[in-house]
Tab-separated table of C-alpha atoms and ligand atoms in Angstrom:
chain	number	residue	atom	x	y	z
D	130	UNK	CA	102.602	103.305	268.462
D	131	UNK	CA	106.320	102.820	268.715
D	132	UNK	CA	108.574	105.287	270.449
D	133	UNK	CA	111.422	106.772	268.445
D	134	UNK	CA	114.429	108.431	269.901
D	135	UNK	CA	115.126	111.938	268.785
D	136	UNK	CA	118.598	112.006	267.291
D	137	UNK	CA	119.871	115.174	265.673
D	138	UNK	CA	118.683	118.762	265.828
D	139	UNK	CA	116.132	118.132	263.102
D	140	UNK	CA	115.186	114.463	263.421
D	141	UNK	CA	111.823	115.115	261.813
D	142	UNK	CA	113.581	114.796	258.480
D	143	UNK	CA	114.744	111.245	259.329
D	144	UNK	CA	111.443	109.348	258.988
D	145	UNK	CA	110.997	110.501	255.383
D	146	UNK	CA	108.655	112.896	253.612
D	147	UNK	CA	105.678	110.514	253.711
D	148	UNK	CA	105.392	111.181	257.451
D	149	UNK	CA	103.566	114.216	258.743
D	150	UNK	CA	105.055	115.759	261.858
D	151	UNK	CA	103.092	116.827	264.935
D	152	UNK	CA	104.280	118.521	268.145
D	153	UNK	CA	102.463	118.798	271.466
D	154	UNK	CA	103.409	120.240	274.847
D	155	UNK	CA	102.596	119.780	278.512
D	156	UNK	CA	102.646	123.171	280.251
D	157	UNK	CA	102.879	123.139	284.035
D	158	UNK	CA	103.416	125.409	287.012
D	159	UNK	CA	103.879	124.861	290.750
D	160	UNK	CA	100.884	125.854	292.884
D	161	UNK	CA	100.718	126.621	296.624
D	162	UNK	CA	96.915	126.309	296.682
D	163	UNK	CA	94.703	123.705	298.331
D	164	UNK	CA	91.311	122.452	297.161
D	165	UNK	CA	88.724	122.917	299.958
D	166	UNK	CA	91.639	124.384	301.916
D	167	UNK	CA	92.794	120.814	302.465
D	168	UNK	CA	93.943	118.965	299.324
D	169	UNK	CA	97.209	120.342	297.863
D	170	UNK	CA	97.050	121.163	294.143
D	171	UNK	CA	100.872	120.872	294.025
D	172	UNK	CA	101.157	121.548	290.282
D	173	UNK	CA	98.891	122.922	287.599
D	174	UNK	CA	99.125	120.722	284.485
D	175	UNK	CA	97.302	121.837	281.350
D	176	UNK	CA	95.514	119.679	278.804
D	177	UNK	CA	92.688	120.604	276.476
D	178	UNK	CA	89.285	119.281	275.541
D	179	UNK	CA	89.540	118.826	271.788
D	180	UNK	CA	86.976	119.310	269.043
D	181	UNK	CA	86.612	115.509	268.869
D	182	UNK	CA	85.570	115.189	272.520
D	183	UNK	CA	88.899	113.690	273.568
D	184	UNK	CA	91.524	115.137	275.849
D	185	UNK	CA	94.933	115.984	274.408
D	186	UNK	CA	97.830	118.375	274.700
D	187	UNK	CA	98.015	121.744	272.972
D	188	UNK	CA	99.883	121.618	269.655
D	189	UNK	CA	99.334	120.073	266.257
D	190	UNK	CA	100.772	119.496	262.831
D	191	UNK	CA	103.964	121.226	261.823
D	192	UNK	CA	103.721	122.310	258.210
D	193	UNK	CA	106.560	122.501	255.695
D	194	UNK	CA	106.585	126.313	255.923
D	195	UNK	CA	107.570	126.151	259.598
D	196	UNK	CA	111.336	126.601	259.862
D	197	UNK	CA	111.635	124.107	262.724
D	198	UNK	CA	109.548	121.743	264.829
D	199	UNK	CA	109.491	124.245	267.674
D	200	UNK	CA	108.521	127.085	265.327
D	201	UNK	CA	105.561	125.000	264.172
D	202	UNK	CA	104.619	124.104	267.730
D	203	UNK	CA	104.741	127.749	268.858
D	204	UNK	CA	102.555	128.741	265.902
D	205	UNK	CA	100.013	126.053	266.831
D	206	UNK	CA	100.095	127.189	270.467
D	207	UNK	CA	99.323	130.763	269.460
D	208	UNK	CA	96.365	129.577	267.354
D	209	UNK	CA	95.017	127.333	270.111
D	210	UNK	CA	95.843	129.363	273.225
D	211	UNK	CA	96.202	132.963	272.063
D	212	UNK	CA	99.137	135.288	271.863
D	213	UNK	CA	99.648	135.257	275.625
D	214	UNK	CA	101.412	132.002	274.855
D	215	UNK	CA	104.508	134.115	274.126
D	216	UNK	CA	105.508	133.494	277.743
D	217	UNK	CA	105.506	129.798	276.976
D	218	UNK	CA	107.695	129.748	273.852
D	219	UNK	CA	108.863	126.164	273.543
D	220	UNK	CA	112.467	125.421	272.588
D	221	UNK	CA	114.486	122.298	271.738
D	222	UNK	CA	115.526	122.102	275.396
D	223	UNK	CA	111.918	121.330	276.365
D	224	UNK	CA	111.808	118.151	274.242
D	225	UNK	CA	110.860	114.901	276.048
D	226	UNK	CA	110.020	112.060	273.665
D	227	UNK	CA	108.746	110.988	270.243
D	228	UNK	CA	106.268	108.516	268.821
D	229	UNK	CA	105.466	107.079	265.399
D	230	UNK	CA	101.990	106.306	264.101
D	231	UNK	CA	101.483	104.264	260.918
D	232	UNK	CA	97.652	104.071	260.801
D	233	UNK	CA	95.335	105.677	259.808
D	234	UNK	CA	98.054	108.052	258.638
D	235	UNK	CA	101.820	108.215	258.962
D	236	UNK	CA	102.739	110.698	261.680
D	237	UNK	CA	105.841	111.284	263.772
D	238	UNK	CA	104.976	113.066	266.989
D	239	UNK	CA	107.228	115.092	269.247
D	240	UNK	CA	106.338	115.733	272.863
D	241	UNK	CA	107.615	118.621	274.958
D	242	UNK	CA	107.105	119.906	278.503
D	243	UNK	CA	107.647	123.401	279.834
D	244	UNK	CA	107.504	124.793	283.352
D	245	UNK	CA	106.021	128.263	283.838
D	246	UNK	CA	105.356	130.360	286.907
D	247	UNK	CA	101.778	130.135	288.175
D	248	UNK	CA	101.275	133.788	287.181
D	249	UNK	CA	102.392	133.078	283.611
D	250	UNK	CA	100.200	130.020	283.336
D	251	UNK	CA	97.146	131.838	284.683
D	252	UNK	CA	97.755	134.710	282.264
D	253	UNK	CA	97.814	132.187	279.470
D	254	UNK	CA	94.563	130.573	280.641
D	255	UNK	CA	92.860	133.961	280.835
D	256	UNK	CA	93.916	134.842	277.278
D	257	UNK	CA	92.981	131.454	275.807
D	258	UNK	CA	89.325	132.433	275.493
D	259	UNK	CA	90.288	134.893	272.753
D	260	UNK	CA	92.422	132.406	270.804
D	261	UNK	CA	91.613	131.866	267.132
D	262	UNK	CA	90.755	128.184	267.656
D	263	UNK	CA	88.763	128.612	270.883
D	264	UNK	CA	85.398	126.929	270.378
D	265	UNK	CA	86.641	125.333	267.148
D	266	UNK	CA	89.616	122.961	267.488
D	267	UNK	CA	89.807	123.671	271.212
D	268	UNK	CA	86.716	123.371	273.411
D	269	UNK	CA	88.573	124.548	276.503
D	270	UNK	CA	91.707	124.195	278.575
D	271	UNK	CA	91.520	121.850	281.549
D	272	UNK	CA	93.703	121.388	284.603
D	273	UNK	CA	94.621	117.820	285.498
D	274	UNK	CA	93.858	116.930	289.147
D	275	UNK	CA	97.067	115.336	290.456
D	276	UNK	CA	95.685	114.225	293.835
D	277	UNK	CA	93.453	111.314	294.783
D	278	UNK	CA	90.480	112.087	297.033
D	279	UNK	CA	89.475	110.093	300.099
D	280	UNK	CA	87.129	107.857	298.092
D	281	UNK	CA	90.230	106.526	296.299
D	282	UNK	CA	88.953	107.355	292.803
D	283	UNK	CA	88.110	111.060	292.674
D	284	UNK	CA	90.920	113.185	291.287
D	285	UNK	CA	93.615	111.683	289.072
D	286	UNK	CA	92.139	108.147	288.834
D	287	UNK	CA	88.767	109.481	287.617
D	288	UNK	CA	90.520	111.877	285.241
D	289	UNK	CA	92.454	108.958	283.697
D	290	UNK	CA	89.116	107.308	282.781
D	291	UNK	CA	88.466	109.999	280.178
D	292	UNK	CA	89.045	109.460	276.485
D	293	UNK	CA	92.423	110.641	275.247
D	294	UNK	CA	93.683	111.256	271.716
D	295	UNK	CA	96.425	108.925	270.492
D	296	UNK	CA	98.875	108.213	273.276
D	297	UNK	CA	98.224	111.440	275.191
D	298	UNK	CA	97.401	109.471	278.332
D	299	UNK	CA	100.727	107.621	278.190
D	300	UNK	CA	102.511	110.914	277.571
D	301	UNK	CA	100.746	112.451	280.572
D	302	UNK	CA	101.726	109.585	282.869
D	303	UNK	CA	105.291	109.509	281.592
D	304	UNK	CA	105.712	113.248	282.110
D	305	UNK	CA	104.053	113.325	285.559
D	306	UNK	CA	106.546	110.683	286.675
D	307	UNK	CA	109.702	111.935	284.981
D	308	UNK	CA	109.133	115.599	285.876
D	309	UNK	CA	108.435	114.591	289.469
D	310	UNK	CA	104.977	116.206	289.448
D	311	UNK	CA	103.480	113.114	291.116
D	312	UNK	CA	105.573	110.653	293.174
D	313	UNK	CA	105.997	107.304	291.338
D	314	UNK	CA	104.157	105.248	293.985
D	315	UNK	CA	101.191	107.679	293.986
D	316	UNK	CA	101.138	107.583	290.197
D	317	UNK	CA	101.001	103.782	290.126
D	318	UNK	CA	98.234	103.763	292.744
D	319	UNK	CA	96.213	106.249	290.678
D	320	UNK	CA	96.632	104.187	287.484
D	321	UNK	CA	95.551	101.062	289.379
D	322	UNK	CA	92.514	102.823	290.906
D	323	UNK	CA	91.513	104.164	287.466
D	324	UNK	CA	91.169	100.562	286.227
D	325	UNK	CA	89.060	99.263	289.108
Z	673	AMP	P1	96.238	117.890	266.357
Z	673	AMP	O1	96.365	118.850	265.196
Z	673	AMP	O2	96.539	118.518	267.678
Z	673	AMP	O3	94.942	117.169	266.343
Z	673	AMP	O4	97.402	116.822	266.181
Z	673	AMP	C1	97.812	116.314	264.941
Z	673	AMP	C2	97.668	114.817	264.877
Z	673	AMP	O5	98.315	114.200	265.949
Z	673	AMP	C3	96.214	114.348	264.867
Z	673	AMP	O6	96.104	113.425	263.812
Z	673	AMP	C4	96.032	113.642	266.180
Z	673	AMP	O7	95.265	112.492	265.984
Z	673	AMP	C5	97.429	113.279	266.585
Z	673	AMP	N1	97.656	113.455	268.009
Z	673	AMP	C6	97.398	114.548	268.734
Z	673	AMP	N2	97.804	114.394	270.008
Z	673	AMP	C7	98.345	113.178	270.074
Z	673	AMP	C8	98.941	112.432	271.091
Z	673	AMP	N3	99.091	112.915	272.335
Z	673	AMP	N4	99.385	111.199	270.799
Z	673	AMP	C9	99.253	110.714	269.575
Z	673	AMP	N5	98.695	111.356	268.556
Z	673	AMP	C10	98.245	112.580	268.795
Z	674	MN	MN1	95.881	120.658	268.051
């Protein structure tokens, strides 16, 4: 999958009508809590267990009726996470990066990230059980452990050994680094440990 740079306000029109467009978002919030009263959570980062057994980000295909990419993404978020997602309305300012997929189908993907307060994020989690797609497209929201436990593998390294849809794992790592949610050296150590 090649990365494409987002150019204008509506770059989705650039790749041509044969490409479907998909938008996904990483929602996160700072957390003061500690696991076992000892290991700092630091940030809550949301992903979801998908219908296909893989982990991915909330979002999906934007259809031609959606007036913009973000409109389509917000519609998908409401379907997958419930109406409480209103607090997390994604805008153009939350855009991070794009990707292009040629096989098995032509898709241009747009990736976003949005910071919420912990209260907002927890409200959203609580409401997600009543979302239209809960138990269908979405098997559940999950929080990504950002720490590494004393055994050197538990936490983020073990999480990275899961199966991810498309390039969701690369998107996760890119965002954790660029948003400063995990220090770069810790991130590299976790990636290394996940491969051992
Ligand atoms: P969805 O409706 O969420 O399954 O997403 C629409 C399309 O985008 C599907 O064909 C997925 O295979 C693909 N997709 C979903 N998430 C990602 C991702 N993070 N990276 C690449 N492709 C993805
Ligand atoms: Mn989806």
